[in-house]
CSV table of C-alpha atoms and ligand atoms in Angstrom, one decimal:
chain,number,residue,atom,x,y,z
C,1,MET,CA,4.8,-8.9,39.1
C,2,VAL,CA,1.2,-8.3,40.2
C,3,GLY,CA,-0.3,-10.4,37.5
C,4,ALA,CA,-2.9,-8.8,35.4
C,5,SER,CA,-4.7,-11.4,33.3
C,6,ALA,CA,-4.2,-11.3,29.5
C,7,GLU,CA,-7.1,-13.8,29.2
C,8,ARG,CA,-9.6,-11.5,31.0
C,9,ILE,CA,-8.3,-8.5,29.0
C,10,HIS,CA,-8.7,-10.4,25.8
C,11,GLN,CA,-12.3,-11.3,26.7
C,12,ASP,CA,-13.0,-7.7,27.5
C,13,ILE,CA,-11.4,-6.4,24.2
C,14,GLU,CA,-13.3,-8.9,22.1
C,15,THR,CA,-16.6,-8.4,23.8
C,16,ILE,CA,-16.4,-4.6,23.3
C,17,ALA,CA,-15.2,-5.1,19.7
C,18,ASN,CA,-18.5,-6.7,19.0
C,19,CYS,CA,-20.3,-3.5,20.2
C,20,SER,CA,-20.0,-2.0,16.7
C,21,SER,CA,-22.3,-1.2,13.8
C,22,PRO,CA,-21.7,-3.1,10.6
C,23,GLY,CA,-18.8,-2.2,8.3
C,24,PRO,CA,-15.0,-2.8,8.2
C,25,GLY,CA,-13.3,-2.5,11.6
C,26,THR,CA,-14.9,-0.9,14.7
C,27,ASN,CA,-17.8,1.6,14.1
C,28,ARG,CA,-19.0,3.0,17.4
C,29,LEU,CA,-20.0,6.7,17.5
C,30,SER,CA,-20.8,8.4,20.8
C,31,PHE,CA,-24.2,7.8,22.3
C,32,THR,CA,-25.3,5.2,19.7
C,33,PRO,CA,-26.8,1.9,20.9
C,34,GLU,CA,-23.5,0.2,20.2
C,35,TYR,CA,-21.7,2.8,22.3
C,36,TRP,CA,-24.0,2.2,25.3
C,37,ALA,CA,-23.7,-1.6,24.8
C,38,ALA,CA,-20.0,-1.2,25.3
C,39,VAL,CA,-20.5,1.1,28.4
C,40,ASP,CA,-23.1,-1.4,29.7
C,41,TYR,CA,-20.6,-4.3,29.4
C,42,VAL,CA,-18.0,-2.3,31.4
C,43,ALA,CA,-20.7,-1.3,34.0
C,44,ALA,CA,-21.6,-5.0,34.4
C,45,GLN,CA,-17.9,-5.9,35.1
C,46,MET,CA,-17.6,-3.0,37.6
C,47,ALA,CA,-21.0,-3.7,39.3
C,48,ALA,CA,-19.8,-7.3,40.0
C,49,LEU,CA,-17.0,-5.7,42.0
C,50,GLY,CA,-19.3,-3.4,43.9
C,51,TYR,CA,-18.9,-0.2,41.7
C,52,GLU,CA,-21.8,2.2,41.0
C,53,ARG,CA,-22.2,4.1,37.7
C,54,LYS,CA,-22.8,7.8,37.2
C,55,THR,CA,-23.4,9.5,33.9
C,56,THR,CA,-22.4,13.2,34.0
C,57,PRO,CA,-24.4,15.9,32.3
C,58,HIS,CA,-21.9,15.7,29.4
C,59,GLY,CA,-22.3,12.0,28.9
C,60,ASN,CA,-19.0,11.0,30.6
C,61,THR,CA,-19.3,7.8,32.7
C,62,ARG,CA,-17.8,7.5,36.2
C,63,PHE,CA,-17.5,4.4,38.4
C,64,ARG,CA,-16.6,4.3,42.1
C,65,ARG,CA,-17.2,1.6,44.8
C,66,ARG,CA,-20.5,2.3,46.6
C,67,GLU,CA,-19.0,2.6,50.0
C,68,ALA,CA,-16.2,4.9,48.8
C,69,GLY,CA,-18.7,7.7,48.0
C,70,TRP,CA,-18.1,10.6,45.7
C,71,ASP,CA,-16.7,13.3,48.0
C,72,GLU,CA,-13.1,12.3,48.4
C,73,PRO,CA,-10.4,13.0,45.7
C,74,ALA,CA,-9.9,9.6,43.9
C,75,VAL,CA,-7.1,8.1,41.9
C,76,ALA,CA,-8.7,7.5,38.5
C,77,VAL,CA,-7.9,5.5,35.4
C,78,GLY,CA,-9.7,6.5,32.2
C,79,SER,CA,-10.0,6.7,28.5
C,80,HIS,CA,-12.7,6.4,25.8
C,81,LEU,CA,-15.0,3.9,24.0
C,82,ASP,CA,-16.0,5.9,21.0
C,83,ALA,CA,-14.2,5.1,17.8
C,84,VAL,CA,-13.2,6.6,14.5
C,85,PRO,CA,-15.1,5.2,11.5
C,86,GLN,CA,-13.6,1.8,10.5
C,87,GLY,CA,-11.4,2.1,13.6
C,88,GLY,CA,-9.6,-0.5,15.6
C,89,ARG,CA,-10.4,-2.7,18.6
C,90,PHE,CA,-7.8,-1.1,21.0
C,91,ASP,CA,-7.9,2.7,20.6
C,92,GLY,CA,-9.4,3.9,23.9
C,93,VAL,CA,-10.8,0.5,24.7
C,94,ALA,CA,-7.4,-0.8,26.0
C,95,GLY,CA,-7.4,2.1,28.6
C,96,VAL,CA,-10.9,1.4,29.8
C,97,VAL,CA,-10.3,-2.3,30.0
C,98,ALA,CA,-7.0,-1.6,31.9
C,99,GLY,CA,-9.2,0.3,34.4
C,100,VAL,CA,-11.5,-2.6,34.8
C,101,GLU,CA,-8.6,-5.0,35.2
C,102,ILE,CA,-7.1,-2.7,37.9
C,103,ALA,CA,-10.5,-2.9,39.8
C,104,ARG,CA,-10.3,-6.7,39.6
C,105,LEU,CA,-6.7,-6.8,40.8
C,106,LEU,CA,-7.5,-4.5,43.7
C,107,GLU,CA,-10.1,-7.1,44.7
C,108,ASP,CA,-8.0,-10.2,43.9
C,109,LEU,CA,-4.9,-9.0,45.7
C,110,ASP,CA,-6.8,-7.2,48.5
C,111,VAL,CA,-4.9,-4.0,47.8
C,112,ARG,CA,-6.0,-1.1,50.0
C,113,LEU,CA,-5.3,2.3,48.3
C,114,GLY,CA,-5.0,5.5,50.2
C,115,ARG,CA,-7.8,7.0,48.1
C,116,PRO,CA,-11.0,5.8,46.4
C,117,TYR,CA,-10.4,4.2,43.0
C,118,GLU,CA,-12.4,5.6,40.0
C,119,LEU,CA,-12.9,4.4,36.4
C,120,LEU,CA,-13.7,7.2,34.0
C,121,ILE,CA,-15.0,6.9,30.4
C,122,CYS,CA,-14.9,10.2,28.5
C,123,ALA,CA,-17.4,10.7,25.7
C,124,GLU,CA,-16.7,11.8,22.1
C,125,GLU,CA,-12.9,11.6,22.4
C,126,GLU,CA,-12.5,11.1,18.6
C,127,GLY,CA,-14.9,13.8,17.6
C,128,ALA,CA,-16.2,11.4,14.9
C,129,ARG,CA,-19.9,12.1,15.5
C,130,PHE,CA,-20.0,15.8,16.6
C,131,GLY,CA,-16.9,17.1,14.8
C,132,SER,CA,-14.7,18.1,17.7
C,133,VAL,CA,-12.0,15.9,19.3
C,134,LEU,CA,-11.9,15.6,23.1
C,135,ALA,CA,-15.4,17.1,23.5
C,136,GLY,CA,-16.3,14.9,26.6
C,137,SER,CA,-13.0,15.6,28.4
C,138,LYS,CA,-13.2,19.3,27.6
C,139,ALA,CA,-16.7,19.4,29.1
C,140,LEU,CA,-15.4,17.4,32.1
C,141,VAL,CA,-12.8,20.1,32.9
C,142,GLY,CA,-15.2,23.0,32.0
C,143,ARG,CA,-13.7,24.1,28.7
C,144,LEU,CA,-17.0,23.3,26.9
C,145,THR,CA,-20.3,24.3,28.5
C,146,GLN,CA,-23.7,22.7,28.1
C,147,GLY,CA,-24.5,25.5,25.7
C,148,ASP,CA,-21.5,24.6,23.5
C,149,LEU,CA,-22.6,20.9,23.5
C,150,ALA,CA,-26.1,22.0,22.5
C,151,GLN,CA,-24.6,23.7,19.4
C,152,MET,CA,-22.5,20.7,18.3
C,153,THR,CA,-24.5,18.6,15.8
C,154,ASP,CA,-23.9,15.4,13.9
C,155,ALA,CA,-24.4,14.9,10.2
C,156,GLY,CA,-28.1,14.4,10.7
C,157,GLY,CA,-28.5,17.6,12.7
C,158,THR,CA,-28.9,15.9,16.1
C,159,SER,CA,-27.0,17.8,18.8
C,160,TYR,CA,-24.6,16.3,21.4
C,161,LEU,CA,-27.1,16.9,24.2
C,162,GLN,CA,-30.1,15.6,22.2
C,163,ALA,CA,-28.2,12.4,21.4
C,164,LEU,CA,-27.3,12.0,25.1
C,165,GLY,CA,-30.9,12.7,26.1
C,166,GLU,CA,-32.4,10.3,23.6
C,167,THR,CA,-30.8,7.3,25.2
C,168,GLY,CA,-32.5,8.0,28.5
C,169,GLU,CA,-29.3,7.6,30.4
C,170,PRO,CA,-30.0,8.8,33.9
C,171,VAL,CA,-27.8,11.9,34.0
C,172,TRP,CA,-26.4,12.7,37.4
C,173,ALA,CA,-28.0,16.2,37.5
C,174,ASP,CA,-26.9,17.3,40.9
C,175,GLN,CA,-23.2,16.8,40.1
C,176,GLY,CA,-22.2,19.5,37.7
C,177,GLY,CA,-19.9,17.1,36.0
C,178,VAL,CA,-17.0,19.6,35.9
C,179,LEU,CA,-14.1,17.9,37.8
C,180,GLY,CA,-11.0,19.3,39.3
C,181,ALA,CA,-8.2,18.2,41.6
C,182,ALA,CA,-10.7,18.1,44.5
C,183,ASP,CA,-12.4,15.3,42.7
C,184,VAL,CA,-9.5,13.4,41.2
C,185,ALA,CA,-6.0,13.6,42.8
C,186,ALA,CA,-4.4,11.5,40.1
C,187,TYR,CA,-5.5,10.5,36.6
C,188,TYR,CA,-3.8,7.7,34.6
C,189,GLU,CA,-4.5,6.7,31.0
C,190,LEU,CA,-3.2,3.5,29.4
C,191,HIS,CA,-3.3,3.7,25.6
C,192,ILE,CA,-1.9,2.0,22.6
C,193,GLU,CA,1.0,3.9,21.2
C,194,GLN,CA,-0.4,4.2,17.7
C,195,SER,CA,3.0,4.4,16.0
C,196,VAL,CA,6.2,2.3,15.7
C,197,VAL,CA,8.6,3.6,18.4
C,198,LEU,CA,8.1,0.9,21.1
C,199,GLU,CA,7.9,-1.9,18.5
C,200,THR,CA,11.1,-0.7,16.8
C,201,ALA,CA,12.9,-0.3,20.1
C,202,ARG,CA,11.6,-3.6,21.3
C,203,VAL,CA,10.5,-1.9,24.6
C,204,PRO,CA,7.2,-3.0,26.2
C,205,ILE,CA,6.2,0.2,27.9
C,206,GLY,CA,6.1,3.9,26.9
C,207,ILE,CA,5.9,6.6,29.7
C,208,VAL,CA,4.5,9.7,28.1
C,209,GLN,CA,6.3,13.0,28.8
C,210,GLY,CA,3.9,15.2,27.0
C,211,ILE,CA,1.0,15.3,24.5
C,212,VAL,CA,0.9,17.4,21.3
C,213,GLY,CA,-1.2,20.4,20.8
C,214,ILE,CA,-3.9,20.3,18.0
C,215,ARG,CA,-5.8,22.7,15.8
C,216,GLN,CA,-8.6,21.3,13.6
C,217,TYR,CA,-10.5,23.4,11.0
C,218,ARG,CA,-13.3,22.8,8.6
C,219,VAL,CA,-12.8,24.8,5.4
C,220,THR,CA,-15.6,25.2,2.8
C,221,PHE,CA,-14.7,26.5,-0.7
C,222,SER,CA,-17.7,27.9,-2.6
C,223,GLY,CA,-17.2,28.2,-6.4
C,224,VAL,CA,-19.7,28.3,-9.3
C,225,ALA,CA,-21.3,25.1,-10.6
C,226,ASN,CA,-21.2,25.0,-14.4
C,227,HIS,CA,-21.0,22.7,-17.4
C,228,ALA,CA,-17.7,20.7,-17.5
C,229,GLY,CA,-17.6,20.6,-21.3
C,230,ALA,CA,-18.9,24.0,-22.4
C,231,THR,CA,-17.1,26.2,-19.8
C,232,PRO,CA,-13.7,27.5,-20.9
C,233,MET,CA,-10.9,27.1,-18.3
C,234,ARG,CA,-10.5,30.9,-17.8
C,235,LEU,CA,-14.2,31.2,-16.9
C,236,ARG,CA,-14.2,28.7,-14.0
C,237,ALA,CA,-14.5,29.0,-10.2
C,238,ASP,CA,-13.8,25.4,-9.3
C,239,SER,CA,-14.2,24.7,-5.6
C,240,LEU,CA,-12.5,21.2,-5.8
C,241,ALA,CA,-9.5,22.5,-7.7
C,242,ALA,CA,-9.1,25.1,-4.9
C,243,ALA,CA,-9.4,22.4,-2.3
C,244,ALA,CA,-6.8,20.3,-4.1
C,245,GLN,CA,-4.3,23.2,-3.9
C,246,ALA,CA,-5.2,23.7,-0.2
C,247,ILE,CA,-4.6,20.0,0.5
C,248,ALA,CA,-1.1,20.1,-1.1
C,249,SER,CA,-0.3,23.3,0.9
C,250,VAL,CA,-1.2,21.7,4.2
C,251,GLU,CA,1.2,18.8,3.5
C,252,ALA,CA,4.0,21.2,2.3
C,253,LEU,CA,3.7,23.7,5.1
C,254,ALA,CA,3.6,21.0,7.8
C,255,THR,CA,6.6,19.2,6.3
C,256,ALA,CA,8.6,22.5,6.1
C,257,ALA,CA,7.7,23.7,9.7
C,258,ALA,CA,10.5,24.7,12.0
C,259,SER,CA,10.3,21.9,14.5
C,260,GLY,CA,10.5,19.1,11.9
C,261,LEU,CA,7.8,17.4,14.1
C,262,THR,CA,4.7,19.1,12.8
C,263,VAL,CA,2.0,17.0,11.2
C,264,GLY,CA,-0.8,18.2,8.9
C,265,THR,CA,-3.6,16.0,7.6
C,266,VAL,CA,-6.7,16.5,5.4
C,267,GLY,CA,-8.8,13.5,6.3
C,268,MET,CA,-12.3,14.5,5.3
C,269,LEU,CA,-13.5,15.8,1.9
C,270,VAL,CA,-17.1,16.5,0.9
C,271,ASN,CA,-17.6,17.6,-2.7
C,272,GLU,CA,-20.8,18.9,-4.2
C,273,PRO,CA,-22.6,18.1,-6.5
C,274,ASN,CA,-19.8,15.4,-7.1
C,275,ALA,CA,-20.7,14.6,-10.7
C,276,ALA,CA,-18.2,13.9,-13.4
C,277,ASN,CA,-19.6,16.6,-15.8
C,278,VAL,CA,-20.3,19.4,-13.3
C,279,ILE,CA,-17.6,21.9,-12.3
C,280,PRO,CA,-17.8,21.6,-8.4
C,281,ALA,CA,-19.7,24.2,-6.6
C,282,ARG,CA,-18.8,23.5,-2.9
C,283,THR,CA,-16.0,21.5,-1.4
C,284,ALA,CA,-15.6,21.1,2.4
C,285,LEU,CA,-12.4,19.7,3.9
C,286,SER,CA,-11.0,19.1,7.4
C,287,ILE,CA,-7.5,20.3,8.4
C,288,ASP,CA,-5.7,18.7,11.4
C,289,LEU,CA,-2.4,20.3,12.5
C,290,ARG,CA,-0.3,19.2,15.5
C,291,ASP,CA,3.0,19.9,17.2
C,292,THR,CA,4.4,19.6,20.6
C,293,ASP,CA,5.5,23.2,20.4
C,294,ALA,CA,2.6,25.7,20.8
C,295,ALA,CA,4.5,28.5,18.9
C,296,VAL,CA,5.3,26.3,16.0
C,297,LEU,CA,1.7,25.1,15.8
C,298,GLU,CA,0.4,28.6,15.9
C,299,GLU,CA,2.8,29.7,13.1
C,300,VAL,CA,2.0,26.7,10.8
C,301,ALA,CA,-1.8,27.4,11.4
C,302,GLU,CA,-1.3,31.0,10.4
C,303,ARG,CA,0.6,30.1,7.2
C,304,VAL,CA,-2.1,27.5,6.2
C,305,LEU,CA,-4.9,30.0,6.7
C,306,GLU,CA,-3.0,32.7,4.7
C,307,ARG,CA,-2.4,30.2,1.9
C,308,ILE,CA,-6.1,29.3,1.8
C,309,ALA,CA,-7.1,33.0,1.6
C,310,ARG,CA,-4.7,33.4,-1.3
C,311,ILE,CA,-6.0,30.3,-3.2
C,312,ALA,CA,-9.5,31.6,-2.8
C,313,GLU,CA,-8.6,35.0,-4.2
C,314,GLU,CA,-6.6,33.7,-7.1
C,315,ARG,CA,-9.5,31.3,-8.1
C,316,GLN,CA,-12.3,33.7,-7.4
C,317,VAL,CA,-13.9,31.3,-4.9
C,318,ARG,CA,-15.1,32.0,-1.4
C,319,ALA,CA,-13.4,30.3,1.5
C,320,GLN,CA,-15.1,29.9,4.9
C,321,VAL,CA,-12.9,28.7,7.7
C,322,ALA,CA,-14.2,27.4,11.1
C,323,LEU,CA,-11.9,26.3,14.0
C,324,THR,CA,-13.5,23.1,15.2
C,325,ALA,CA,-11.0,22.0,17.8
C,326,GLU,CA,-8.1,23.5,19.6
C,327,SER,CA,-6.0,22.1,22.5
C,328,ALA,CA,-2.6,23.4,23.6
C,329,PRO,CA,0.2,20.9,24.2
C,330,VAL,CA,0.8,19.7,27.8
C,331,VAL,CA,3.7,18.3,29.8
C,332,LEU,CA,2.4,15.5,32.0
C,333,SER,CA,2.7,15.3,35.7
C,334,SER,CA,6.3,14.5,36.8
C,335,ARG,CA,4.9,13.2,40.1
C,336,LEU,CA,2.8,10.6,38.4
C,337,ARG,CA,5.4,9.8,35.7
C,338,GLY,CA,7.9,9.2,38.5
C,339,ALA,CA,5.5,6.7,40.0
C,340,LEU,CA,5.3,4.9,36.6
C,341,VAL,CA,9.1,4.8,36.3
C,342,ARG,CA,9.5,3.4,39.8
C,343,SER,CA,6.9,0.8,39.2
C,344,ALA,CA,8.4,-0.4,35.9
C,345,GLU,CA,11.9,-0.4,37.5
C,346,ARG,CA,10.7,-2.3,40.6
C,347,GLN,CA,9.2,-5.0,38.3
C,348,GLY,CA,12.2,-5.1,36.0
C,349,ILE,CA,10.0,-4.0,33.0
C,350,GLY,CA,11.7,-2.0,30.2
C,351,TYR,CA,10.3,1.4,29.4
C,352,LEU,CA,11.0,4.5,27.1
C,353,GLU,CA,10.0,8.0,28.0
C,354,MET,CA,8.4,9.5,24.9
C,355,PRO,CA,6.0,12.2,23.5
C,356,SER,CA,2.5,11.4,22.2
C,357,GLY,CA,1.7,12.5,18.6
C,358,ALA,CA,-1.9,11.5,19.2
C,359,VAL,CA,-4.2,13.5,21.5
C,360,HIS,CA,-5.9,11.8,24.4
C,361,ASP,CA,-8.4,12.7,27.1
C,362,ALA,CA,-5.4,13.1,29.4
C,363,LEU,CA,-4.5,16.2,27.3
C,364,GLU,CA,-7.5,18.1,28.6
C,365,ILE,CA,-7.6,16.5,32.0
C,366,ALA,CA,-4.0,17.4,32.7
C,367,ARG,CA,-5.0,21.1,32.6
C,368,VAL,CA,-6.9,20.7,36.0
C,369,MET,CA,-5.4,17.7,37.7
C,370,ASP,CA,-2.2,15.6,37.8
C,371,ALA,CA,-2.3,13.3,34.8
C,372,ALA,CA,0.0,10.8,33.2
C,373,MET,CA,-0.1,8.2,30.4
C,374,ILE,CA,1.4,4.8,29.7
C,375,PHE,CA,1.8,3.4,26.2
C,376,VAL,CA,1.8,-0.2,25.1
C,377,PRO,CA,3.1,-1.2,21.6
C,378,SER,CA,1.0,-1.1,18.4
C,379,ILE,CA,1.8,-4.0,16.0
C,380,GLY,CA,3.2,-2.5,12.9
C,381,GLY,CA,2.5,1.0,14.3
C,382,ARG,CA,-1.0,0.9,12.8
C,383,SER,CA,-4.0,2.6,14.4
C,384,HIS,CA,-7.3,4.2,13.4
C,385,CYS,CA,-7.9,1.3,11.0
C,386,PRO,CA,-9.2,-2.3,11.2
C,387,GLU,CA,-5.6,-3.6,11.2
C,388,GLU,CA,-5.0,-1.9,14.6
C,389,ASP,CA,-3.6,-4.7,16.9
C,390,THR,CA,-1.8,-5.1,20.3
C,391,PRO,CA,-1.0,-8.3,22.1
C,392,CYS,CA,-3.2,-8.6,25.2
C,393,GLU,CA,-0.1,-9.8,27.1
C,394,ALA,CA,1.4,-6.3,26.4
C,395,VAL,CA,-1.7,-4.7,27.8
C,396,ALA,CA,-1.5,-6.9,30.9
C,397,LEU,CA,2.2,-5.8,31.4
C,398,GLY,CA,1.0,-2.2,31.1
C,399,VAL,CA,-1.6,-2.9,33.8
C,400,ASP,CA,1.0,-4.3,36.0
C,401,VAL,CA,3.1,-1.1,35.8
C,402,LEU,CA,0.0,1.0,36.2
C,403,LEU,CA,-1.1,-0.8,39.3
C,404,GLY,CA,2.3,-0.3,40.9
C,405,ALA,CA,2.1,3.4,40.1
C,406,ILE,CA,-1.4,3.8,41.4
C,407,GLN,CA,-0.4,2.3,44.7
C,408,THR,CA,2.3,4.9,45.0
C,409,ALA,CA,0.2,7.8,43.7
C,410,SER,CA,-2.8,7.0,45.9
C,411,ALA,CA,-0.7,7.2,49.1
C,412,ARG,CA,-1.7,10.3,51.0
C,413,ALA,CA,0.9,13.0,51.0
C,414,GLY,CA,2.4,13.7,54.4
G,501,LIG,O1,-6.9,12.3,16.9
G,501,LIG,C1,-6.4,11.7,17.9
G,501,LIG,O2,-5.2,11.9,18.1
G,501,LIG,C2,-7.2,10.9,18.8
G,501,LIG,O3,-7.2,9.6,18.3
G,501,LIG,N1,-8.5,11.4,19.0
G,502,LIG,MN1,-8.1,7.7,18.3
G,503,LIG,MN1,-7.6,7.2,21.7
């Protein structure tokens, strides 16, 4: 056992948890003061170990030891620090903290890797501020351009790039920020499982085989505002009633899908003018569809969009549909997963190989470089809520497995 410190991890988790705006749970949107406070805390931990910080043009943050330089392909550990509204203390944070603890262990144990070690913090993983999940990691691998980021705006109309620029973060301009296998030879992400599989099986480690694909849409129904009392039912064009049918359809179509694994969620609803005695005029809702099978995901998405068109026609309302995020499912690197399996077995730590129903930065990063993920249990399977919790001892065990794998993965081939 290499001995990651649960105490140090607890200290990191609690300090970062305090980098939050007021409200239940964790509230930390990308590029807000609380976001940079969390990044600054991580940077201070890394600077104490001789690591320098670089901010890419897309607001991702990279750390490498000064003497290692930035030219050689690194072995990287990464995740995210932005949170969903009223989120938990561990989602994303556990993976970044694991990356800091690995840097400490490399020092404490005088471990010499065959490659530079890098810690990577991807921005806007949740999409909670600019409306598109995995925006930072998509930009990191070149799936989103600076032009795309300039178009993505938050509720107040501030664009992704404006928000990044406002904080005066010294952006590493001469480094395009688009990474590939020439920059990172192996990417690992430790993450809380966010469901009940490991806890139910009483197994401490999950080794992720693959990550679901995702389609997110924003649908706006436009009806006709009118008087709730004086307007007969047959003369109405009620946008909220149309949205209600659409919400029920998302649930029914996801549940009935061929794979039996599809999930469909409407998590966001904005209704205008939202008054008890006004027939709603405009209702916007989000739709989030996922499946590990790309063909099933495509089919369910098509059926949902067809149903929305039919609802709009029957109700004489207008439906505008925008695709806000799309990522195909991936199978993670067998080379890096094998290193995790061998590390767990060497240390006598139990593990389960399993899929991920949540998306992660590894989903996009895996498209351009070898990537793998390791899960640690979520208490009660809860996540994306203030109740999200994981024992720091479990995170430490995950770090032990991760370090063993990194030592294998960083060895130069041949
Ligand atoms: O939505 C997700 O799966 C992730 O938490 N962004
Ligand atoms: Mn999340
Ligand atoms: Mn996450």
